[in-house]
GROMACS .gro file of C-alpha atoms in nm:
model
  428
    1UNK     CA    1  12.902  10.499   5.779
    2UNK     CA    2  12.660  10.248   5.629
    3UNK     CA    3  12.707  10.137   5.267
    4UNK     CA    4  12.460   9.912   5.089
    5UNK     CA    5  12.622   9.706   4.813
    6UNK     CA    6  12.507   9.847   4.480
    7UNK     CA    7  12.243   9.642   4.303
    8UNK     CA    8  12.460   9.559   4.001
    9UNK     CA    9  12.734   9.408   4.219
   10UNK     CA   10  12.478   9.226   4.433
   11UNK     CA   11  12.308   9.082   4.125
   12UNK     CA   12  12.638   8.983   3.965
   13UNK     CA   13  12.723   8.775   4.272
   14UNK     CA   14  12.370   8.658   4.344
   15UNK     CA   15  12.384   8.827   4.684
   16UNK     CA   16  12.063   8.856   4.884
   17UNK     CA   17  11.966   8.900   5.246
   18UNK     CA   18  11.692   8.672   5.371
   19UNK     CA   19  11.428   8.909   5.233
   20UNK     CA   20  11.603   8.949   4.896
   21UNK     CA   21  11.757   9.291   4.962
   22UNK     CA   22  12.130   9.349   4.896
   23UNK     CA   23  12.381   9.316   5.183
   24UNK     CA   24  12.557   9.610   5.349
   25UNK     CA   25  12.856   9.703   5.561
   26UNK     CA   26  12.974   9.977   5.795
   27UNK     CA   27  13.304  10.148   5.717
   28UNK     CA   28  13.519  10.375   5.934
   29UNK     CA   29  13.830  10.553   5.813
   30UNK     CA   30  14.173  10.508   5.974
   31UNK     CA   31  14.262  10.727   6.271
   32UNK     CA   32  14.592  10.848   6.409
   33UNK     CA   33  14.677  11.011   6.744
   34UNK     CA   34  14.665  11.353   6.577
   35UNK     CA   35  14.338  11.305   6.390
   36UNK     CA   36  14.250  11.131   6.064
   37UNK     CA   37  14.506  10.869   5.969
   38UNK     CA   38  14.663  10.774   5.640
   39UNK     CA   39  14.757  10.412   5.702
   40UNK     CA   40  14.553  10.307   5.402
   41UNK     CA   41  14.727   9.973   5.350
   42UNK     CA   42  14.600   9.810   5.672
   43UNK     CA   43  14.251   9.667   5.704
   44UNK     CA   44  14.042   9.507   5.976
   45UNK     CA   45  13.733   9.343   5.829
   46UNK     CA   46  13.494   9.190   6.080
   47UNK     CA   47  13.193   8.969   6.010
   48UNK     CA   48  12.910   9.068   6.241
   49UNK     CA   49  12.721   8.814   6.449
   50UNK     CA   50  12.364   8.769   6.565
   51UNK     CA   51  12.288   8.400   6.628
   52UNK     CA   52  12.107   8.195   6.361
   53UNK     CA   53  11.770   8.091   6.225
   54UNK     CA   54  11.725   7.717   6.189
   55UNK     CA   55  11.399   7.670   5.998
   56UNK     CA   56  11.211   7.835   5.714
   57UNK     CA   57  10.959   7.989   5.953
   58UNK     CA   58  11.229   8.127   6.183
   59UNK     CA   59  11.420   8.271   5.889
   60UNK     CA   60  11.104   8.426   5.744
   61UNK     CA   61  11.048   8.604   6.075
   62UNK     CA   62  11.410   8.714   6.084
   63UNK     CA   63  11.377   8.856   5.731
   64UNK     CA   64  11.162   9.135   5.873
   65UNK     CA   65  11.434   9.285   6.094
   66UNK     CA   66  11.792   9.410   6.073
   67UNK     CA   67  11.933   9.057   6.094
   68UNK     CA   68  11.763   8.960   5.771
   69UNK     CA   69  11.716   9.274   5.564
   70UNK     CA   70  11.926   9.570   5.458
   71UNK     CA   71  11.602   9.767   5.444
   72UNK     CA   72  11.610   9.754   5.824
   73UNK     CA   73  11.981   9.839   5.859
   74UNK     CA   74  12.033  10.164   6.044
   75UNK     CA   75  12.250  10.453   5.929
   76UNK     CA   76  12.456  10.543   6.232
   77UNK     CA   77  12.788  10.682   6.335
   78UNK     CA   78  13.063  10.440   6.433
   79UNK     CA   79  12.961  10.324   6.780
   80UNK     CA   80  13.179  10.017   6.820
   81UNK     CA   81  13.441   9.979   7.089
   82UNK     CA   82  13.701   9.724   7.193
   83UNK     CA   83  13.871   9.575   6.888
   84UNK     CA   84  13.682   9.816   6.657
   85UNK     CA   85  13.731  10.128   6.869
   86UNK     CA   86  13.831  10.430   6.656
   87UNK     CA   87  14.030  10.590   6.938
   88UNK     CA   88  14.410  10.543   6.916
   89UNK     CA   89  14.421  10.588   7.294
   90UNK     CA   90  14.187  10.294   7.354
   91UNK     CA   91  14.280  10.079   7.054
   92UNK     CA   92  14.640  10.166   6.956
   93UNK     CA   93  14.693   9.847   6.756
   94UNK     CA   94  14.400   9.884   6.515
   95UNK     CA   95  14.255  10.237   6.525
   96UNK     CA   96  14.490  10.327   6.238
   97UNK     CA   97  14.337  10.055   6.019
   98UNK     CA   98  14.045  10.083   5.782
   99UNK     CA   99  13.778   9.918   6.000
  100UNK     CA  100  13.482   9.744   5.841
  101UNK     CA  101  13.187   9.560   5.993
  102UNK     CA  102  13.012   9.338   5.740
  103UNK     CA  103  12.636   9.328   5.792
  104UNK     CA  104  12.498   8.985   5.879
  105UNK     CA  105  12.162   8.923   5.714
  106UNK     CA  106  12.153   8.557   5.608
  107UNK     CA  107  12.100   8.385   5.944
  108UNK     CA  108  12.358   8.119   5.863
  109UNK     CA  109  12.707   8.251   5.941
  110UNK     CA  110  12.766   8.370   5.582
  111UNK     CA  111  12.768   8.002   5.479
  112UNK     CA  112  12.446   7.943   5.284
  113UNK     CA  113  12.443   7.899   4.908
  114UNK     CA  114  12.096   7.780   4.813
  115UNK     CA  115  12.017   7.861   4.451
  116UNK     CA  116  11.640   7.910   4.465
  117UNK     CA  117  11.437   8.088   4.728
  118UNK     CA  118  11.201   7.895   4.952
  119UNK     CA  119  10.856   8.033   5.028
  120UNK     CA  120  10.703   8.060   5.372
  121UNK     CA  121  10.340   7.984   5.454
  122UNK     CA  122  10.230   8.326   5.330
  123UNK     CA  123  10.414   8.286   5.001
  124UNK     CA  124  10.701   8.525   5.076
  125UNK     CA  125  11.039   8.421   4.931
  126UNK     CA  126  11.325   8.359   5.173
  127UNK     CA  127  11.681   8.352   5.038
  128UNK     CA  128  11.985   8.170   5.176
  129UNK     CA  129  12.280   8.338   5.009
  130UNK     CA  130  12.524   8.419   5.290
  131UNK     CA  131  12.829   8.297   5.101
  132UNK     CA  132  12.743   8.516   4.803
  133UNK     CA  133  12.670   8.811   5.031
  134UNK     CA  134  13.026   8.798   5.159
  135UNK     CA  135  13.162   8.781   4.805
  136UNK     CA  136  12.963   9.090   4.707
  137UNK     CA  137  13.067   9.279   5.020
  138UNK     CA  138  13.432   9.206   4.946
  139UNK     CA  139  13.388   9.312   4.585
  140UNK     CA  140  13.248   9.645   4.699
  141UNK     CA  141  13.539   9.691   4.938
  142UNK     CA  142  13.789   9.609   4.668
  143UNK     CA  143  13.658   9.909   4.477
  144UNK     CA  144  13.605   9.694   4.169
  145UNK     CA  145  13.231   9.729   4.117
  146UNK     CA  146  13.096   9.514   3.836
  147UNK     CA  147  12.841   9.784   3.753
  148UNK     CA  148  12.896   9.987   3.433
  149UNK     CA  149  12.925  10.299   3.650
  150UNK     CA  150  13.077  10.218   3.990
  151UNK     CA  151  12.902  10.368   4.288
  152UNK     CA  152  13.063  10.697   4.385
  153UNK     CA  153  13.003  10.613   4.750
  154UNK     CA  154  13.206  10.294   4.721
  155UNK     CA  155  13.467  10.399   4.466
  156UNK     CA  156  13.820  10.407   4.603
  157UNK     CA  157  13.776  10.229   4.935
  158UNK     CA  158  14.062  10.023   4.808
  159UNK     CA  159  14.081   9.683   4.976
  160UNK     CA  160  14.229   9.568   4.644
  161UNK     CA  161  14.533   9.783   4.727
  162UNK     CA  162  14.560   9.673   5.089
  163UNK     CA  163  14.888   9.531   5.213
  164UNK     CA  164  14.762   9.359   5.527
  165UNK     CA  165  14.427   9.229   5.643
  166UNK     CA  166  14.304   9.105   5.977
  167UNK     CA  167  13.989   8.906   5.905
  168UNK     CA  168  13.781   8.880   6.221
  169UNK     CA  169  13.438   8.760   6.321
  170UNK     CA  170  13.232   8.768   6.637
  171UNK     CA  171  13.006   8.484   6.749
  172UNK     CA  172  12.807   8.363   6.446
  173UNK     CA  173  13.020   8.595   6.233
  174UNK     CA  174  13.330   8.424   6.369
  175UNK     CA  175  13.210   8.095   6.225
  176UNK     CA  176  13.162   8.276   5.894
  177UNK     CA  177  13.517   8.411   5.907
  178UNK     CA  178  13.648   8.059   5.972
  179UNK     CA  179  13.453   7.913   5.681
  180UNK     CA  180  13.557   8.186   5.436
  181UNK     CA  181  13.915   8.269   5.537
  182UNK     CA  182  14.082   8.071   5.259
  183UNK     CA  183  13.846   8.215   5.000
  184UNK     CA  184  13.908   8.571   5.119
  185UNK     CA  185  14.283   8.518   5.112
  186UNK     CA  186  14.269   8.385   4.756
  187UNK     CA  187  14.072   8.690   4.640
  188UNK     CA  188  14.341   8.926   4.770
  189UNK     CA  189  14.672   8.786   4.642
  190UNK     CA  190  14.855   9.116   4.692
  191UNK     CA  191  14.841   9.091   5.073
  192UNK     CA  192  15.173   9.059   5.251
  193UNK     CA  193  15.004   8.978   5.583
  194UNK     CA  194  14.677   8.794   5.640
  195UNK     CA  195  14.558   8.659   5.973
  196UNK     CA  196  14.230   8.525   6.114
  197UNK     CA  197  14.083   8.629   6.449
  198UNK     CA  198  13.780   8.448   6.594
  199UNK     CA  199  13.593   8.614   6.880
  200UNK     CA  200  13.365   8.393   7.091
  201UNK     CA  201  13.317   8.166   6.790
  202UNK     CA  202  13.440   7.826   6.910
  203UNK     CA  203  13.093   7.682   6.962
  204UNK     CA  204  13.107   7.329   7.095
  205UNK     CA  205  12.961   7.027   6.920
  206UNK     CA  206  12.820   6.896   7.248
  207UNK     CA  207  12.487   6.771   7.374
  208UNK     CA  208  12.311   6.958   7.659
  209UNK     CA  209  12.385   6.875   8.019
  210UNK     CA  210  12.126   6.631   8.162
  211UNK     CA  211  11.885   6.808   8.394
  212UNK     CA  212  11.768   6.663   8.725
  213UNK     CA  213  11.402   6.731   8.645
  214UNK     CA  214  11.185   6.603   8.363
  215UNK     CA  215  11.194   6.925   8.160
  216UNK     CA  216  11.423   6.906   7.858
  217UNK     CA  217  11.507   7.276   7.880
  218UNK     CA  218  11.380   7.604   8.012
  219UNK     CA  219  11.252   7.897   7.818
  220UNK     CA  220  11.123   8.229   7.943
  221UNK     CA  221  10.921   8.322   7.635
  222UNK     CA  222  10.697   8.172   7.367
  223UNK     CA  223  10.593   7.846   7.537
  224UNK     CA  224  10.426   7.735   7.213
  225UNK     CA  225  10.771   7.705   7.057
  226UNK     CA  226  10.911   7.491   7.339
  227UNK     CA  227  10.941   7.177   7.130
  228UNK     CA  228  11.168   7.340   6.872
  229UNK     CA  229  11.345   7.537   7.144
  230UNK     CA  230  11.439   7.221   7.328
  231UNK     CA  231  11.605   7.061   7.026
  232UNK     CA  232  11.977   7.024   7.107
  233UNK     CA  233  12.179   7.300   6.946
  234UNK     CA  234  12.396   7.063   6.734
  235UNK     CA  235  12.079   6.918   6.580
  236UNK     CA  236  11.955   7.268   6.501
  237UNK     CA  237  12.285   7.354   6.331
  238UNK     CA  238  12.267   7.039   6.121
  239UNK     CA  239  11.917   7.143   6.010
  240UNK     CA  240  12.052   7.488   5.923
  241UNK     CA  241  12.334   7.338   5.716
  242UNK     CA  242  12.090   7.130   5.515
  243UNK     CA  243  11.824   7.403   5.481
  244UNK     CA  244  12.067   7.666   5.353
  245UNK     CA  245  12.292   7.437   5.146
  246UNK     CA  246  12.575   7.568   5.360
  247UNK     CA  247  12.943   7.484   5.353
  248UNK     CA  248  13.222   7.502   5.608
  249UNK     CA  249  13.595   7.536   5.556
  250UNK     CA  250  13.700   7.390   5.217
  251UNK     CA  251  13.936   7.137   5.372
  252UNK     CA  252  13.656   7.003   5.589
  253UNK     CA  253  13.415   6.974   5.296
  254UNK     CA  254  13.680   6.782   5.099
  255UNK     CA  255  13.773   6.552   5.384
  256UNK     CA  256  13.429   6.425   5.482
  257UNK     CA  257  13.187   6.213   5.278
  258UNK     CA  258  12.875   6.392   5.157
  259UNK     CA  259  12.660   6.239   5.430
  260UNK     CA  260  12.888   6.376   5.702
  261UNK     CA  261  12.968   6.722   5.568
  262UNK     CA  262  12.712   6.883   5.795
  263UNK     CA  263  12.975   6.845   6.066
  264UNK     CA  264  13.172   7.123   5.896
  265UNK     CA  265  12.926   7.377   6.040
  266UNK     CA  266  13.104   7.327   6.374
  267UNK     CA  267  13.422   7.515   6.462
  268UNK     CA  268  13.615   7.210   6.581
  269UNK     CA  269  13.560   7.026   6.251
  270UNK     CA  270  13.630   7.318   6.016
  271UNK     CA  271  13.906   7.454   6.239
  272UNK     CA  272  14.087   7.122   6.244
  273UNK     CA  273  14.099   7.125   5.863
  274UNK     CA  274  14.170   7.494   5.803
  275UNK     CA  275  14.461   7.549   5.567
  276UNK     CA  276  14.782   7.554   5.770
  277UNK     CA  277  14.896   7.874   5.603
  278UNK     CA  278  14.628   8.082   5.777
  279UNK     CA  279  14.749   8.207   6.119
  280UNK     CA  280  14.454   8.173   6.358
  281UNK     CA  281  14.397   8.334   6.698
  282UNK     CA  282  14.096   8.261   6.919
  283UNK     CA  283  13.954   8.488   7.186
  284UNK     CA  284  13.693   8.297   7.382
  285UNK     CA  285  13.563   8.219   7.723
  286UNK     CA  286  13.575   7.853   7.815
  287UNK     CA  287  13.270   7.942   8.026
  288UNK     CA  288  13.094   8.133   7.748
  289UNK     CA  289  12.760   8.274   7.860
  290UNK     CA  290  12.581   8.204   7.530
  291UNK     CA  291  12.699   7.844   7.524
  292UNK     CA  292  12.609   7.800   7.890
  293UNK     CA  293  12.245   7.872   7.808
  294UNK     CA  294  12.215   7.743   7.452
  295UNK     CA  295  12.460   7.457   7.406
  296UNK     CA  296  12.496   7.317   7.758
  297UNK     CA  297  12.159   7.454   7.873
  298UNK     CA  298  12.255   7.470   8.235
  299UNK     CA  299  12.116   7.719   8.482
  300UNK     CA  300  12.207   7.808   8.840
  301UNK     CA  301  11.993   7.634   9.097
  302UNK     CA  302  11.967   7.947   9.309
  303UNK     CA  303  12.082   8.307   9.321
  304UNK     CA  304  12.447   8.330   9.418
  305UNK     CA  305  12.371   8.531   9.731
  306UNK     CA  306  12.122   8.270   9.853
  307UNK     CA  307  12.296   7.947   9.761
  308UNK     CA  308  12.343   7.665  10.006
  309UNK     CA  309  12.692   7.518  10.013
  310UNK     CA  310  12.580   7.205   9.828
  311UNK     CA  311  12.421   7.412   9.550
  312UNK     CA  312  12.734   7.623   9.515
  313UNK     CA  313  12.955   7.317   9.491
  314UNK     CA  314  12.726   7.155   9.235
  315UNK     CA  315  12.704   7.466   9.017
  316UNK     CA  316  13.080   7.527   9.030
  317UNK     CA  317  13.149   7.163   8.941
  318UNK     CA  318  12.920   7.197   8.639
  319UNK     CA  319  13.090   7.519   8.531
  320UNK     CA  320  13.435   7.368   8.565
  321UNK     CA  321  13.326   7.064   8.367
  322UNK     CA  322  13.228   7.304   8.088
  323UNK     CA  323  13.567   7.475   8.107
  324UNK     CA  324  13.751   7.141   8.085
  325UNK     CA  325  13.532   7.024   7.796
  326UNK     CA  326  13.600   7.345   7.605
  327UNK     CA  327  13.976   7.305   7.646
  328UNK     CA  328  13.959   6.937   7.555
  329UNK     CA  329  13.779   7.016   7.229
  330UNK     CA  330  14.022   7.298   7.152
  331UNK     CA  331  14.319   7.064   7.199
  332UNK     CA  332  14.153   6.781   7.005
  333UNK     CA  333  14.100   7.008   6.704
  334UNK     CA  334  14.470   7.094   6.705
  335UNK     CA  335  14.400   7.465   6.726
  336UNK     CA  336  14.661   7.523   6.996
  337UNK     CA  337  14.934   7.364   6.784
  338UNK     CA  338  14.901   7.565   6.462
  339UNK     CA  339  15.215   7.759   6.361
  340UNK     CA  340  15.145   8.129   6.383
  341UNK     CA  341  14.842   8.065   6.599
  342UNK     CA  342  14.741   8.125   6.955
  343UNK     CA  343  14.449   8.171   7.190
  344UNK     CA  344  14.329   8.394   7.472
  345UNK     CA  345  14.088   8.177   7.672
  346UNK     CA  346  13.938   8.310   7.993
  347UNK     CA  347  13.703   8.174   8.258
  348UNK     CA  348  13.484   8.487   8.247
  349UNK     CA  349  13.115   8.415   8.192
  350UNK     CA  350  13.080   8.646   7.891
  351UNK     CA  351  13.024   8.651   7.516
  352UNK     CA  352  13.220   8.871   7.270
  353UNK     CA  353  13.376   9.079   7.547
  354UNK     CA  354  13.637   9.184   7.289
  355UNK     CA  355  13.387   9.446   7.166
  356UNK     CA  356  13.352   9.592   7.515
  357UNK     CA  357  13.581   9.887   7.584
  358UNK     CA  358  13.628   9.791   7.948
  359UNK     CA  359  13.684   9.418   7.898
  360UNK     CA  360  13.907   9.456   7.591
  361UNK     CA  361  14.170   9.644   7.787
  362UNK     CA  362  14.125   9.508   8.138
  363UNK     CA  363  14.054   9.134   8.114
  364UNK     CA  364  14.378   8.952   8.191
  365UNK     CA  365  14.484   8.591   8.152
  366UNK     CA  366  14.826   8.499   8.283
  367UNK     CA  367  14.894   8.867   8.349
  368UNK     CA  368  14.838   8.970   7.985
  369UNK     CA  369  14.546   9.187   7.874
  370UNK     CA  370  14.319   9.072   7.593
  371UNK     CA  371  14.408   9.375   7.378
  372UNK     CA  372  14.781   9.319   7.428
  373UNK     CA  373  14.757   8.948   7.348
  374UNK     CA  374  14.581   9.019   7.017
  375UNK     CA  375  14.826   9.294   6.922
  376UNK     CA  376  15.132   9.082   7.002
  377UNK     CA  377  15.000   8.795   6.793
  378UNK     CA  378  14.913   9.024   6.503
  379UNK     CA  379  15.266   9.168   6.491
  380UNK     CA  380  15.438   8.830   6.536
  381UNK     CA  381  15.580   8.633   6.240
  382UNK     CA  382  15.329   8.417   6.054
  383UNK     CA  383  15.509   8.103   6.174
  384UNK     CA  384  15.560   8.205   6.537
  385UNK     CA  385  15.533   7.914   6.785
  386UNK     CA  386  15.175   7.903   6.916
  387UNK     CA  387  15.287   7.858   7.276
  388UNK     CA  388  15.422   8.214   7.266
  389UNK     CA  389  15.068   8.342   7.214
  390UNK     CA  390  14.853   8.102   7.416
  391UNK     CA  391  14.682   8.204   7.739
  392UNK     CA  392  14.464   7.948   7.919
  393UNK     CA  393  14.206   7.987   8.198
  394UNK     CA  394  14.181   7.896   8.562
  395UNK     CA  395  13.883   7.707   8.709
  396UNK     CA  396  13.615   7.846   8.939
  397UNK     CA  397  13.681   7.802   9.309
  398UNK     CA  398  13.390   7.708   9.539
  399UNK     CA  399  13.595   7.826   9.837
  400UNK     CA  400  13.658   8.168   9.687
  401UNK     CA  401  13.505   8.480   9.833
  402UNK     CA  402  13.509   8.646   9.490
  403UNK     CA  403  13.174   8.723   9.324
  404UNK     CA  404  13.040   8.420   9.136
  405UNK     CA  405  13.335   8.217   9.269
  406UNK     CA  406  13.541   8.356   8.982
  407UNK     CA  407  13.908   8.260   8.990
  408UNK     CA  408  14.008   8.550   8.762
  409UNK     CA  409  13.970   8.882   8.947
  410UNK     CA  410  13.970   9.079   8.619
  411UNK     CA  411  13.648   8.920   8.492
  412UNK     CA  412  13.358   9.163   8.485
  413UNK     CA  413  13.094   9.049   8.734
  414UNK     CA  414  12.842   9.306   8.615
  415UNK     CA  415  12.760   9.103   8.306
  416UNK     CA  416  12.449   8.887   8.311
  417UNK     CA  417  12.566   8.547   8.420
  418UNK     CA  418  12.311   8.357   8.214
  419UNK     CA  419  12.149   8.459   7.888
  420UNK     CA  420  11.806   8.351   7.774
  421UNK     CA  421  11.806   8.077   7.516
  422UNK     CA  422  11.882   8.219   7.172
  423UNK     CA  423  11.902   8.555   7.355
  424UNK     CA  424  11.645   8.747   7.146
  425UNK     CA  425  11.749   9.108   7.109
  426UNK     CA  426  12.096   9.032   7.243
  427UNK     CA  427  12.403   9.071   7.013
  428UNK     CA  428  12.496   8.703   7.009
   0.00000   0.00000   0.00000
């Protein structure tokens, strides 16, 4: 069920979507095998994703749709699967939790905190208040509305009385969860268990792969925007950080000089400086389909069924170089050494497969299913050795007869192997 944060709470926190409307969230009650559940002390709060906008004009355009305005948010029944599935049969670890999906309407991973609106070329105000949106959403969930008369629709949801919270985020929302985890934990001191789960959110701070031809990148739409489209993704994220007055994890912001704090918008920088008391688990593909197209900007030289041997070898070498680079950055950030942490890293060319019913239960790494790996980590002690909960990928095999030369037979080969840049209309 969709809930829009009441105006009094939104105003008290200064919360605004890009268009100035208040933020929202979807809430689904706990379930049990016999019907409605009563496990009201356990919560799964997930920050939704949807890529980013990097300039005032892009954000003004985004303000007209459901990624920038609660006025465009759709009332709908709970349709989410995988980690958020309401069925105890399909999601035994978390179906009995209160499950919440926080609407993403700031275009900046819930990180912006610009005081005044900027105005686009037509004079419309555009707001960058993602950080405040999250604060207002949490306040509504706590059931402690700052309005004189709390909203009846929100009264009693009761996150303030929760005993355990799994804070999760997918894609751009995963970055937001990383940036805000310490703040969320501090706002809920009564919690006996708090853990952080990032889904397809370890975006690399890497420059694109050099292309053999003169073109800087490819784009299948809007040729007039090719100049901005071809800007390397790290440069675009730096522009976002500065435009929105964003901030990353507090430890990262404290550690770097003011001129370098833009680096905190990247997962490796903020993750490396995340408070050690926050158990962190990553679910990611080292061959992530969104990063393939938008960070690395590499594309297959031919269709798999028509590839010459040299093209196959070249494309597989490039893919394996991406896999090794991903693992190198993960190790360098220290994210595989954190007490209570872990990671489920596959070679599947996918993005946020954890919200797919089929992939959540059937994708295996080292013989362990994604769903089982997450559940085991969640139930483990907060200081469990990370090696007990770390699953690392294989590399593609050019000699393999498997589709797409995949070394992991449980990877879904029906997914689109490459996504368009910035994947418009795709749940990034």
